[in-house]
């Protein structure tokens, strides 16, 4: 599989997928979303792959959506953009093989969403998790609104999403957002160890277990993603998003203010 923004390495039934845009902290541009969807779809038919590790190259796991690609989005273009991310998330959920997120650094915005769509999350101790959407005037997307309240409860999810507060790996573990925290230098070794254990297990049993668990708790995910696309499309077209995006690139605090029609 030849890709531009991700790297693939398969050995002993374990496939390690690395987000490979370290210059932008592995931001999830459209090409990355298309490539990940293509990989996860093809991985379902590849008998050499029995378990997948998803991680990032460089110091970050993923900074989330690529703001450089989000200029001039009206509600229709915005919804179409979201659908590319939804297809990626759905390909992860529908794959009947386990996906382990090895969070090697900061996970922000849609980077958190992507980790939450994995089946298990291992985190290095220095990682931080940020629901950063509110900082640029957007709603949480790529399934975070669905996954996060179910993992950590409604009130805590509201707090993290409405304030954009960053939390440490230890706090994320305490809240039940991730499975395990390991020393930074041991992350990939521990991820490989867990992946090999799953790869050596009964593939049909593990795959069907994933499918049935997801079916039992993710019944409304598709509906939530559809509503998310409509809501985010409106946010993409707002003055607040324009201000938030400009502030991000200008490295300043955004000046959000309520605009009331006279």
GROMACS .gro file of C-alpha atoms in nm, residues 23-260:
model
  238
   23UNK     CA    1   0.573   1.911   1.054
   24UNK     CA    2   0.207   1.989   1.136
   25UNK     CA    3   0.186   1.762   1.442
   26UNK     CA    4   0.007   1.496   1.236
   27UNK     CA    5  -0.296   1.713   1.165
   28UNK     CA    6  -0.574   1.517   0.997
   29UNK     CA    7  -0.596   1.674   0.654
   30UNK     CA    8  -0.828   1.538   0.388
   31UNK     CA    9  -0.557   1.322   0.231
   32UNK     CA   10  -0.479   1.157   0.566
   33UNK     CA   11  -0.847   1.083   0.622
   34UNK     CA   12  -0.881   0.927   0.276
   35UNK     CA   13  -0.564   0.723   0.321
   36UNK     CA   14  -0.665   0.593   0.663
   37UNK     CA   15  -1.009   0.498   0.535
   38UNK     CA   16  -0.849   0.317   0.241
   39UNK     CA   17  -0.605   0.135   0.468
   40UNK     CA   18  -0.865   0.021   0.723
   41UNK     CA   19  -1.097  -0.095   0.446
   42UNK     CA   20  -0.823  -0.299   0.278
   43UNK     CA   21  -0.694  -0.430   0.611
   44UNK     CA   22  -1.017  -0.620   0.653
   45UNK     CA   23  -0.924  -0.839   0.354
   46UNK     CA   24  -0.553  -0.870   0.435
   47UNK     CA   25  -0.492  -1.201   0.613
   48UNK     CA   26  -0.139  -1.095   0.712
   49UNK     CA   27  -0.292  -0.831   0.941
   50UNK     CA   28  -0.449  -0.956   1.264
   51UNK     CA   29  -0.406  -0.649   1.487
   52UNK     CA   30  -0.328  -0.282   1.418
   53UNK     CA   31  -0.136  -0.023   1.619
   54UNK     CA   32  -0.213   0.341   1.533
   55UNK     CA   33   0.043   0.600   1.643
   56UNK     CA   34   0.215   0.918   1.527
   57UNK     CA   35   0.559   1.012   1.399
   58UNK     CA   36   0.727   1.295   1.585
   59UNK     CA   37   0.638   1.443   1.924
   60UNK     CA   38   0.257   1.449   1.878
   61UNK     CA   39  -0.009   1.186   1.822
   62UNK     CA   40  -0.235   1.423   1.630
   63UNK     CA   41  -0.320   1.792   1.655
   64UNK     CA   42  -0.664   1.720   1.510
   65UNK     CA   43  -0.818   1.886   1.205
   66UNK     CA   44  -0.591   2.076   0.965
   67UNK     CA   45  -0.706   2.438   1.001
   68UNK     CA   46  -0.507   2.538   0.692
   69UNK     CA   47  -0.765   2.346   0.485
   70UNK     CA   48  -1.069   2.506   0.644
   71UNK     CA   49  -1.087   2.852   0.491
   72UNK     CA   50  -1.408   2.961   0.320
   73UNK     CA   51  -1.621   2.660   0.416
   74UNK     CA   52  -1.995   2.716   0.385
   75UNK     CA   53  -2.239   2.472   0.554
   76UNK     CA   54  -2.249   2.247   0.245
   77UNK     CA   55  -1.872   2.229   0.194
   78UNK     CA   56  -1.827   2.190   0.568
   79UNK     CA   57  -2.067   1.897   0.585
   80UNK     CA   58  -1.890   1.732   0.291
   81UNK     CA   59  -1.557   1.774   0.467
   82UNK     CA   60  -1.695   1.613   0.781
   83UNK     CA   61  -1.825   1.319   0.581
   84UNK     CA   62  -1.467   1.230   0.480
   85UNK     CA   63  -1.379   1.206   0.848
   86UNK     CA   64  -1.693   1.011   0.926
   87UNK     CA   65  -1.604   0.755   0.660
   88UNK     CA   66  -1.263   0.713   0.823
   89UNK     CA   67  -1.417   0.664   1.169
   90UNK     CA   68  -1.674   0.418   1.034
   91UNK     CA   69  -1.399   0.216   0.862
   92UNK     CA   70  -1.228   0.180   1.200
   93UNK     CA   71  -1.546   0.079   1.380
   94UNK     CA   72  -1.650  -0.168   1.111
   95UNK     CA   73  -1.310  -0.341   1.083
   96UNK     CA   74  -1.339  -0.680   1.255
   97UNK     CA   75  -0.981  -0.662   1.379
   98UNK     CA   76  -0.858  -0.487   1.696
   99UNK     CA   77  -0.704  -0.140   1.669
  100UNK     CA   78  -0.478  -0.016   1.948
  101UNK     CA   79  -0.407   0.357   1.972
  102UNK     CA   80  -0.053   0.416   2.099
  103UNK     CA   81  -0.078   0.783   2.193
  104UNK     CA   82   0.282   0.904   2.175
  105UNK     CA   83   0.221   1.272   2.254
  106UNK     CA   84  -0.045   1.541   2.247
  107UNK     CA   85  -0.386   1.437   2.115
  108UNK     CA   86  -0.611   1.733   2.038
  109UNK     CA   87  -0.954   1.778   1.882
  110UNK     CA   88  -1.016   1.520   1.612
  111UNK     CA   89  -0.694   1.347   1.721
  112UNK     CA   90  -0.876   1.252   2.042
  113UNK     CA   91  -1.179   1.146   1.838
  114UNK     CA   92  -0.962   0.914   1.629
  115UNK     CA   93  -0.809   0.758   1.941
  116UNK     CA   94  -1.157   0.707   2.090
  117UNK     CA   95  -1.261   0.519   1.775
  118UNK     CA   96  -0.985   0.265   1.842
  119UNK     CA   97  -1.060  -0.042   2.052
  120UNK     CA   98  -0.795   0.015   2.319
  121UNK     CA   99  -0.579   0.316   2.405
  122UNK     CA  100  -0.228   0.300   2.547
  123UNK     CA  101  -0.074   0.635   2.633
  124UNK     CA  102   0.275   0.758   2.709
  125UNK     CA  103   0.292   0.935   3.043
  126UNK     CA  104   0.377   1.274   2.887
  127UNK     CA  105   0.074   1.279   2.655
  128UNK     CA  106  -0.202   1.534   2.702
  129UNK     CA  107  -0.561   1.520   2.578
  130UNK     CA  108  -0.747   1.833   2.469
  131UNK     CA  109  -1.100   1.881   2.339
  132UNK     CA  110  -0.971   2.187   2.155
  133UNK     CA  111  -1.265   2.249   1.920
  134UNK     CA  112  -1.414   2.525   2.138
  135UNK     CA  113  -1.087   2.719   2.115
  136UNK     CA  114  -1.154   2.783   1.746
  137UNK     CA  115  -1.533   2.815   1.763
  138UNK     CA  116  -1.626   2.464   1.649
  139UNK     CA  117  -1.817   2.171   1.796
  140UNK     CA  118  -1.642   1.842   1.881
  141UNK     CA  119  -1.646   1.622   1.571
  142UNK     CA  120  -1.549   1.282   1.428
  143UNK     CA  121  -1.759   1.112   1.694
  144UNK     CA  122  -1.625   1.274   2.013
  145UNK     CA  123  -1.974   1.395   2.107
  146UNK     CA  124  -2.087   1.032   2.086
  147UNK     CA  125  -1.791   0.856   2.248
  148UNK     CA  126  -1.676   1.087   2.527
  149UNK     CA  127  -1.996   1.118   2.739
  150UNK     CA  128  -2.038   0.740   2.725
  151UNK     CA  129  -1.684   0.691   2.856
  152UNK     CA  130  -1.654   0.958   3.125
  153UNK     CA  131  -2.010   1.076   3.191
  154UNK     CA  132  -2.219   1.369   3.072
  155UNK     CA  133  -2.102   1.634   3.315
  156UNK     CA  134  -1.728   1.576   3.280
  157UNK     CA  135  -1.763   1.554   2.903
  158UNK     CA  136  -1.948   1.888   2.908
  159UNK     CA  137  -1.666   2.043   3.112
  160UNK     CA  138  -1.387   1.921   2.885
  161UNK     CA  139  -1.569   2.009   2.564
  162UNK     CA  140  -1.696   2.352   2.670
  163UNK     CA  141  -1.371   2.471   2.831
  164UNK     CA  142  -1.110   2.303   2.610
  165UNK     CA  143  -0.919   2.212   2.926
  166UNK     CA  144  -0.618   1.987   2.869
  167UNK     CA  145  -0.581   1.680   3.087
  168UNK     CA  146  -0.280   1.462   3.153
  169UNK     CA  147  -0.250   1.096   3.064
  170UNK     CA  148  -0.292   1.004   3.431
  171UNK     CA  149  -0.614   1.206   3.454
  172UNK     CA  150  -0.741   1.053   3.129
  173UNK     CA  151  -0.676   0.709   3.276
  174UNK     CA  152  -0.850   0.799   3.602
  175UNK     CA  153  -1.156   0.915   3.407
  176UNK     CA  154  -1.169   0.593   3.206
  177UNK     CA  155  -1.084   0.761   2.876
  178UNK     CA  156  -0.779   0.538   2.813
  179UNK     CA  157  -0.676   0.184   2.909
  180UNK     CA  158  -0.321   0.225   3.032
  181UNK     CA  159  -0.039   0.476   3.089
  182UNK     CA  160   0.321   0.365   3.034
  183UNK     CA  161   0.660   0.535   3.043
  184UNK     CA  162   0.733   0.724   2.723
  185UNK     CA  163   1.024   0.503   2.621
  186UNK     CA  164   0.817   0.188   2.677
  187UNK     CA  165   0.507   0.288   2.480
  188UNK     CA  166   0.571   0.108   2.153
  189UNK     CA  167   0.716  -0.198   2.328
  190UNK     CA  168   0.404  -0.229   2.542
  191UNK     CA  169   0.177  -0.164   2.243
  192UNK     CA  170   0.357  -0.433   2.043
  193UNK     CA  171   0.330  -0.675   2.334
  194UNK     CA  172  -0.046  -0.624   2.360
  195UNK     CA  173  -0.088  -0.635   1.982
  196UNK     CA  174   0.104  -0.963   1.954
  197UNK     CA  175  -0.115  -1.113   2.225
  198UNK     CA  176  -0.426  -1.017   2.028
  199UNK     CA  177  -0.271  -1.126   1.696
  200UNK     CA  178  -0.197  -1.467   1.845
  201UNK     CA  179  -0.554  -1.503   1.967
  202UNK     CA  180  -0.857  -1.646   1.783
  203UNK     CA  181  -0.918  -1.397   1.503
  204UNK     CA  182  -1.285  -1.484   1.444
  205UNK     CA  183  -1.370  -1.470   1.815
  206UNK     CA  184  -1.191  -1.137   1.867
  207UNK     CA  185  -1.339  -0.988   1.551
  208UNK     CA  186  -1.693  -1.093   1.636
  209UNK     CA  187  -1.652  -0.972   1.994
  210UNK     CA  188  -1.559  -0.627   1.862
  211UNK     CA  189  -1.852  -0.631   1.620
  212UNK     CA  190  -2.107  -0.732   1.884
  213UNK     CA  191  -1.981  -0.488   2.149
  214UNK     CA  192  -1.993  -0.206   1.896
  215UNK     CA  193  -2.339  -0.308   1.780
  216UNK     CA  194  -2.465  -0.315   2.139
  217UNK     CA  195  -2.341   0.034   2.231
  218UNK     CA  196  -2.292   0.225   1.903
  219UNK     CA  197  -2.640   0.187   1.757
  220UNK     CA  198  -2.694   0.564   1.728
  221UNK     CA  199  -2.344   0.657   1.610
  222UNK     CA  200  -2.444   0.701   1.246
  223UNK     CA  201  -2.731   0.933   1.340
  224UNK     CA  202  -2.503   1.135   1.569
  225UNK     CA  203  -2.242   1.175   1.293
  226UNK     CA  204  -2.510   1.302   1.054
  227UNK     CA  205  -2.626   1.566   1.301
  228UNK     CA  206  -2.264   1.652   1.378
  229UNK     CA  207  -2.202   1.719   1.010
  230UNK     CA  208  -2.495   1.961   0.991
  231UNK     CA  209  -2.396   2.144   1.310
  232UNK     CA  210  -2.029   2.169   1.221
  233UNK     CA  211  -2.119   2.297   0.875
  234UNK     CA  212  -2.295   2.591   1.042
  235UNK     CA  213  -1.995   2.652   1.270
  236UNK     CA  214  -1.754   2.651   0.973
  237UNK     CA  215  -1.953   2.942   0.827
  238UNK     CA  216  -1.959   3.147   1.151
  239UNK     CA  217  -1.771   3.463   1.246
  240UNK     CA  218  -1.650   3.287   1.558
  241UNK     CA  219  -1.472   3.018   1.355
  242UNK     CA  220  -1.311   3.282   1.132
  243UNK     CA  221  -1.184   3.457   1.446
  244UNK     CA  222  -1.073   3.131   1.609
  245UNK     CA  223  -0.888   3.016   1.299
  246UNK     CA  224  -0.713   3.351   1.257
  247UNK     CA  225  -0.616   3.356   1.624
  248UNK     CA  226  -0.471   3.006   1.594
  249UNK     CA  227  -0.238   3.103   1.311
  250UNK     CA  228  -0.155   3.438   1.472
  251UNK     CA  229  -0.079   3.259   1.802
  252UNK     CA  230  -0.307   3.482   2.010
  253UNK     CA  231  -0.618   3.440   2.223
  254UNK     CA  232  -0.938   3.457   2.014
  255UNK     CA  233  -1.187   3.733   2.079
  256UNK     CA  234  -1.522   3.556   2.063
  257UNK     CA  235  -1.833   3.765   2.110
  258UNK     CA  236  -2.204   3.706   2.069
  259UNK     CA  237  -2.347   3.880   1.765
  260UNK     CA  238  -2.713   3.973   1.788
   0.00000   0.00000   0.00000
